[in-house]
Short mmCIF file of C-alpha atoms in Angstrom, two decimals:
data_model
loop_
_atom_site.label_atom_id
_atom_site.label_comp_id
_atom_site.label_asym_id
_atom_site.label_seq_id
_atom_site.Cartn_x
_atom_site.Cartn_y
_atom_site.Cartn_z
CA UNK A 1 -175.09 -70.67 18.29
CA UNK A 2 -177.83 -71.18 20.81
CA UNK A 3 -179.52 -68.07 22.14
CA UNK A 4 -182.64 -66.87 23.89
CA UNK A 5 -184.36 -63.54 23.25
CA UNK A 6 -186.90 -61.94 25.55
CA UNK A 7 -188.12 -58.90 23.61
CA UNK A 8 -189.76 -57.14 26.55
CA UNK A 9 -187.49 -55.72 29.24
CA UNK A 10 -190.32 -54.36 31.39
CA UNK A 11 -194.03 -55.16 31.46
CA UNK A 12 -196.68 -53.63 33.68
CA UNK A 13 -200.11 -55.17 34.12
CA UNK A 14 -203.03 -54.58 36.44
CA UNK A 15 -203.86 -57.15 39.07
CA UNK A 16 -206.41 -59.60 37.66
CA UNK A 17 -205.39 -58.98 34.06
CA UNK A 18 -203.98 -61.68 31.83
CA UNK A 19 -200.25 -61.92 31.15
CA UNK A 20 -198.09 -63.12 28.29
CA UNK A 21 -194.28 -62.95 28.40
CA UNK A 22 -192.52 -63.58 25.13
CA UNK A 23 -189.52 -65.84 24.55
CA UNK A 24 -187.83 -66.75 21.27
CA UNK A 25 -185.00 -69.22 21.02
CA UNK A 26 -182.37 -70.23 18.53
CA UNK A 27 -181.35 -73.86 18.62
CA UNK A 28 -180.59 -76.39 15.91
CA UNK A 29 -182.21 -79.45 17.42
CA UNK A 30 -185.30 -80.07 19.52
CA UNK A 31 -184.95 -77.59 22.36
CA UNK A 32 -185.32 -78.17 26.06
CA UNK A 33 -186.94 -74.97 27.35
CA UNK A 34 -187.47 -73.51 30.78
CA UNK A 35 -189.04 -70.55 32.53
CA UNK A 36 -187.60 -69.33 35.84
CA UNK A 37 -188.83 -66.61 38.18
CA UNK A 38 -186.66 -64.44 40.42
CA UNK A 39 -188.18 -62.54 43.32
CA UNK A 40 -186.24 -59.54 44.67
CA UNK A 41 -183.13 -60.59 46.56
CA UNK A 42 -183.69 -64.25 45.80
CA UNK A 43 -182.28 -66.89 43.51
CA UNK A 44 -184.16 -68.32 40.56
CA UNK A 45 -187.02 -70.76 40.92
CA UNK A 46 -188.18 -73.10 38.16
CA UNK A 47 -191.72 -72.35 36.96
CA UNK A 48 -192.02 -74.96 34.21
CA UNK A 49 -190.11 -76.86 31.56
CA UNK A 50 -190.68 -78.36 28.13
CA UNK A 51 -188.86 -81.46 26.87
CA UNK A 52 -191.20 -83.09 24.39
CA UNK A 53 -194.82 -84.15 23.89
CA UNK A 54 -197.72 -81.83 24.63
CA UNK A 55 -196.76 -78.35 23.51
CA UNK A 56 -198.77 -76.70 26.29
CA UNK A 57 -197.09 -77.22 29.63
CA UNK A 58 -198.39 -76.36 33.06
CA UNK A 59 -196.22 -75.01 35.82
CA UNK A 60 -196.42 -73.80 39.37
CA UNK A 61 -198.29 -70.73 40.58
CA UNK A 62 -200.87 -71.02 37.78
CA UNK A 63 -198.45 -70.38 34.93
CA UNK A 64 -198.42 -72.18 31.60
CA UNK A 65 -196.30 -71.96 28.48
CA UNK A 66 -196.81 -73.00 24.88
CA UNK A 67 -194.05 -74.33 22.65
CA UNK A 68 -194.44 -73.31 19.00
CA UNK A 69 -191.73 -74.83 16.84
CA UNK A 70 -192.78 -72.91 13.72
CA UNK A 71 -192.27 -69.61 15.55
CA UNK A 72 -189.31 -70.72 17.69
CA UNK A 73 -191.24 -69.43 20.67
CA UNK A 74 -192.03 -70.51 24.20
CA UNK A 75 -194.29 -67.81 25.63
CA UNK A 76 -195.33 -67.79 29.27
CA UNK A 77 -198.95 -67.04 30.17
CA UNK A 78 -201.15 -66.56 33.19
CA UNK A 79 -204.90 -65.90 32.98
CA UNK A 80 -205.11 -63.63 36.03
CA UNK A 81 -202.09 -61.96 37.58
CA UNK A 82 -201.70 -61.51 41.34
CA UNK A 83 -199.67 -58.77 43.00
CA UNK A 84 -197.28 -61.45 44.27
CA UNK A 85 -196.34 -62.29 40.66
CA UNK A 86 -194.26 -59.11 40.45
CA UNK A 87 -190.75 -60.42 39.77
CA UNK A 88 -188.23 -60.96 37.01
CA UNK A 89 -188.84 -63.83 34.61
CA UNK A 90 -186.18 -65.65 32.66
CA UNK A 91 -186.55 -67.97 29.71
CA UNK A 92 -183.76 -70.50 29.14
CA UNK A 93 -182.72 -73.20 26.69
CA UNK A 94 -180.52 -76.19 27.46
CA UNK A 95 -177.48 -76.35 25.18
CA UNK A 96 -175.35 -79.46 24.87
CA UNK A 97 -171.60 -79.02 24.74
CA UNK A 98 -168.88 -81.56 25.35
CA UNK A 99 -171.41 -84.18 26.45
CA UNK A 100 -172.96 -82.01 29.12
CA UNK A 101 -175.84 -79.60 29.00
CA UNK A 102 -175.78 -76.00 30.14
CA UNK A 103 -178.56 -73.49 30.46
CA UNK A 104 -178.48 -70.37 28.30
CA UNK A 105 -180.66 -67.61 29.71
CA UNK A 106 -182.46 -64.71 28.12
CA UNK A 107 -181.97 -61.20 29.46
CA UNK A 108 -185.14 -61.37 31.53
CA UNK A 109 -188.47 -59.53 31.68
CA UNK A 110 -189.30 -57.52 34.76
CA UNK A 111 -193.00 -57.67 35.62
CA UNK A 112 -194.70 -54.96 37.65
CA UNK A 113 -198.28 -55.42 38.88
CA UNK A 114 -200.55 -52.45 39.57
CA UNK A 115 -203.25 -52.90 42.22
CA UNK B 1 -182.35 -79.23 54.27
CA UNK B 2 -180.57 -75.95 53.47
CA UNK B 3 -180.32 -76.39 49.67
CA UNK B 4 -177.70 -74.16 48.06
CA UNK B 5 -175.96 -71.76 50.45
CA UNK B 6 -173.86 -68.85 49.26
CA UNK B 7 -171.62 -66.65 51.39
CA UNK B 8 -171.16 -63.77 51.74
CA UNK B 9 -174.38 -62.05 50.66
CA UNK B 10 -172.62 -58.75 50.00
CA UNK B 11 -168.99 -57.87 49.38
CA UNK B 12 -167.10 -54.72 48.42
CA UNK B 13 -163.59 -55.08 47.03
CA UNK B 14 -160.97 -52.69 45.77
CA UNK B 15 -159.44 -53.21 42.36
CA UNK B 16 -156.71 -55.80 42.53
CA UNK B 17 -157.92 -57.51 45.69
CA UNK B 18 -158.65 -61.21 45.71
CA UNK B 19 -161.48 -63.09 47.34
CA UNK B 20 -163.40 -66.34 47.29
CA UNK B 21 -167.15 -66.68 46.97
CA UNK B 22 -168.36 -69.74 48.79
CA UNK B 23 -171.05 -72.15 47.62
CA UNK B 24 -172.20 -75.27 49.42
CA UNK B 25 -175.05 -77.66 48.75
CA UNK B 26 -176.39 -80.46 50.90
CA UNK B 27 -178.43 -82.29 48.26
CA UNK B 28 -175.61 -84.55 47.02
CA UNK B 29 -175.79 -82.89 43.60
CA UNK B 30 -173.06 -83.86 41.17
CA UNK B 31 -173.43 -80.79 38.96
CA UNK B 32 -172.60 -77.33 40.29
CA UNK B 33 -172.18 -74.06 38.45
CA UNK B 34 -171.55 -70.34 38.82
CA UNK B 35 -173.45 -67.64 36.96
CA UNK B 36 -173.15 -63.88 36.97
CA UNK B 37 -176.18 -61.68 36.51
CA UNK B 38 -175.87 -58.27 34.95
CA UNK B 39 -178.68 -55.87 33.98
CA UNK B 40 -179.99 -56.53 30.49
CA UNK B 41 -177.80 -59.60 30.04
CA UNK B 42 -179.56 -62.26 32.04
CA UNK B 43 -177.40 -64.95 33.61
CA UNK B 44 -174.13 -65.98 32.04
CA UNK B 45 -172.29 -69.17 32.92
CA UNK B 46 -168.82 -68.66 34.39
CA UNK B 47 -167.65 -72.17 35.32
CA UNK B 48 -169.27 -75.49 36.03
CA UNK B 49 -168.41 -78.87 37.51
CA UNK B 50 -169.92 -82.29 36.86
CA UNK B 51 -168.34 -83.91 39.89
CA UNK B 52 -165.52 -83.72 42.39
CA UNK B 53 -162.24 -83.06 40.61
CA UNK B 54 -163.88 -82.06 37.32
CA UNK B 55 -164.40 -78.46 36.24
CA UNK B 56 -164.88 -76.68 32.93
CA UNK B 57 -165.30 -73.18 31.57
CA UNK B 58 -168.57 -71.53 30.69
CA UNK B 59 -169.27 -68.42 28.60
CA UNK B 60 -167.34 -65.87 30.69
CA UNK B 61 -164.52 -67.62 32.60
CA UNK B 62 -161.79 -64.98 32.38
CA UNK B 63 -160.73 -63.60 35.75
CA UNK B 64 -162.25 -66.46 37.72
CA UNK B 65 -160.93 -69.76 39.01
CA UNK B 66 -162.79 -72.72 40.48
CA UNK B 67 -162.02 -76.03 42.07
CA UNK B 68 -164.16 -78.95 43.24
CA UNK B 69 -162.44 -80.99 45.94
CA UNK B 70 -165.70 -82.25 47.47
CA UNK B 71 -169.20 -82.91 46.18
CA UNK B 72 -170.64 -80.30 48.53
CA UNK B 73 -168.46 -77.26 47.84
CA UNK B 74 -167.71 -75.24 44.72
CA UNK B 75 -165.86 -71.99 45.55
CA UNK B 76 -165.34 -69.23 42.99
CA UNK B 77 -162.08 -67.29 43.23
CA UNK B 78 -161.39 -63.82 41.94
CA UNK B 79 -157.61 -63.52 41.76
CA UNK B 80 -157.40 -59.79 41.02
CA UNK B 81 -160.75 -58.06 41.12
CA UNK B 82 -161.69 -55.57 38.41
CA UNK B 83 -164.64 -53.14 38.25
CA UNK B 84 -166.02 -55.21 35.34
CA UNK B 85 -166.59 -58.01 37.84
CA UNK B 86 -169.14 -55.96 39.74
CA UNK B 87 -172.20 -58.18 39.49
CA UNK B 88 -174.53 -60.53 41.31
CA UNK B 89 -173.18 -64.07 41.43
CA UNK B 90 -175.35 -67.15 41.65
CA UNK B 91 -174.36 -70.69 42.44
CA UNK B 92 -176.65 -73.44 41.12
CA UNK B 93 -176.66 -77.22 41.37
CA UNK B 94 -178.57 -80.25 40.16
CA UNK B 95 -178.35 -84.02 40.31
CA UNK B 96 -176.57 -84.95 37.09
CA UNK B 97 -174.60 -83.12 34.45
CA UNK B 98 -175.83 -84.62 31.21
CA UNK B 99 -179.58 -84.57 31.50
CA UNK B 100 -182.10 -81.78 31.63
CA UNK B 101 -184.56 -83.78 33.70
CA UNK B 102 -183.14 -82.45 36.94
CA UNK B 103 -183.85 -78.74 37.47
CA UNK B 104 -181.24 -76.28 38.69
CA UNK B 105 -181.43 -75.22 42.33
CA UNK B 106 -180.14 -71.69 42.90
CA UNK B 107 -178.62 -70.01 45.90
CA UNK B 108 -179.74 -66.52 46.91
CA UNK B 109 -176.77 -64.81 45.35
CA UNK B 110 -173.72 -62.73 46.32
CA UNK B 111 -173.74 -59.07 45.37
CA UNK B 112 -170.17 -57.99 44.62
CA UNK B 113 -169.01 -54.43 44.07
CA UNK B 114 -165.48 -53.67 42.90
CA UNK B 115 -164.36 -50.08 43.28
#
């Protein structure tokens, strides 16, 4: 069955430091992968997505993610974190069932940023 | 352009009560879905619809009903609320049901408490 694992529940970094959020997926075929961000009291916003091609994808707000098939990973990175990046981050994989695709989400990683 | 609108934002129910969570989108999206978000579990798909008159179950459909009489609206009904349904509910939509090229647009959520 398809699944997404985000090993880190909480991460705290200092403003200006680099960030890497981990995501591992389980999927039999070529995965379609996504990262979403949720600010407090808000819905989810798409940061970036991977379908095929270049394994390093760029997203909004200075984020990037690298797809590594051999490790079944799709880790999210940012070179320098800003206080406004404090939020919850969700990794997701698209699963096809009955001819339609549905998103399966990981449990999320909550990011805190120290000034 | 309002996007995805959910009402109410907050709701408290007593066990056994019924209610409907409203979701409306003004983007002419064919695909609409309901997720629930619980701590440590990410988002789980409750029901989804790929067009007016067509609905299907997601991962956790028990205790919930949906209908899709128009393209714009996708209400979620709780027939007899239980404390286990205490959660934050998100409605999400996108253009088509069987492609991942269109990202999900999320509403801001409804926080439901069942006592």
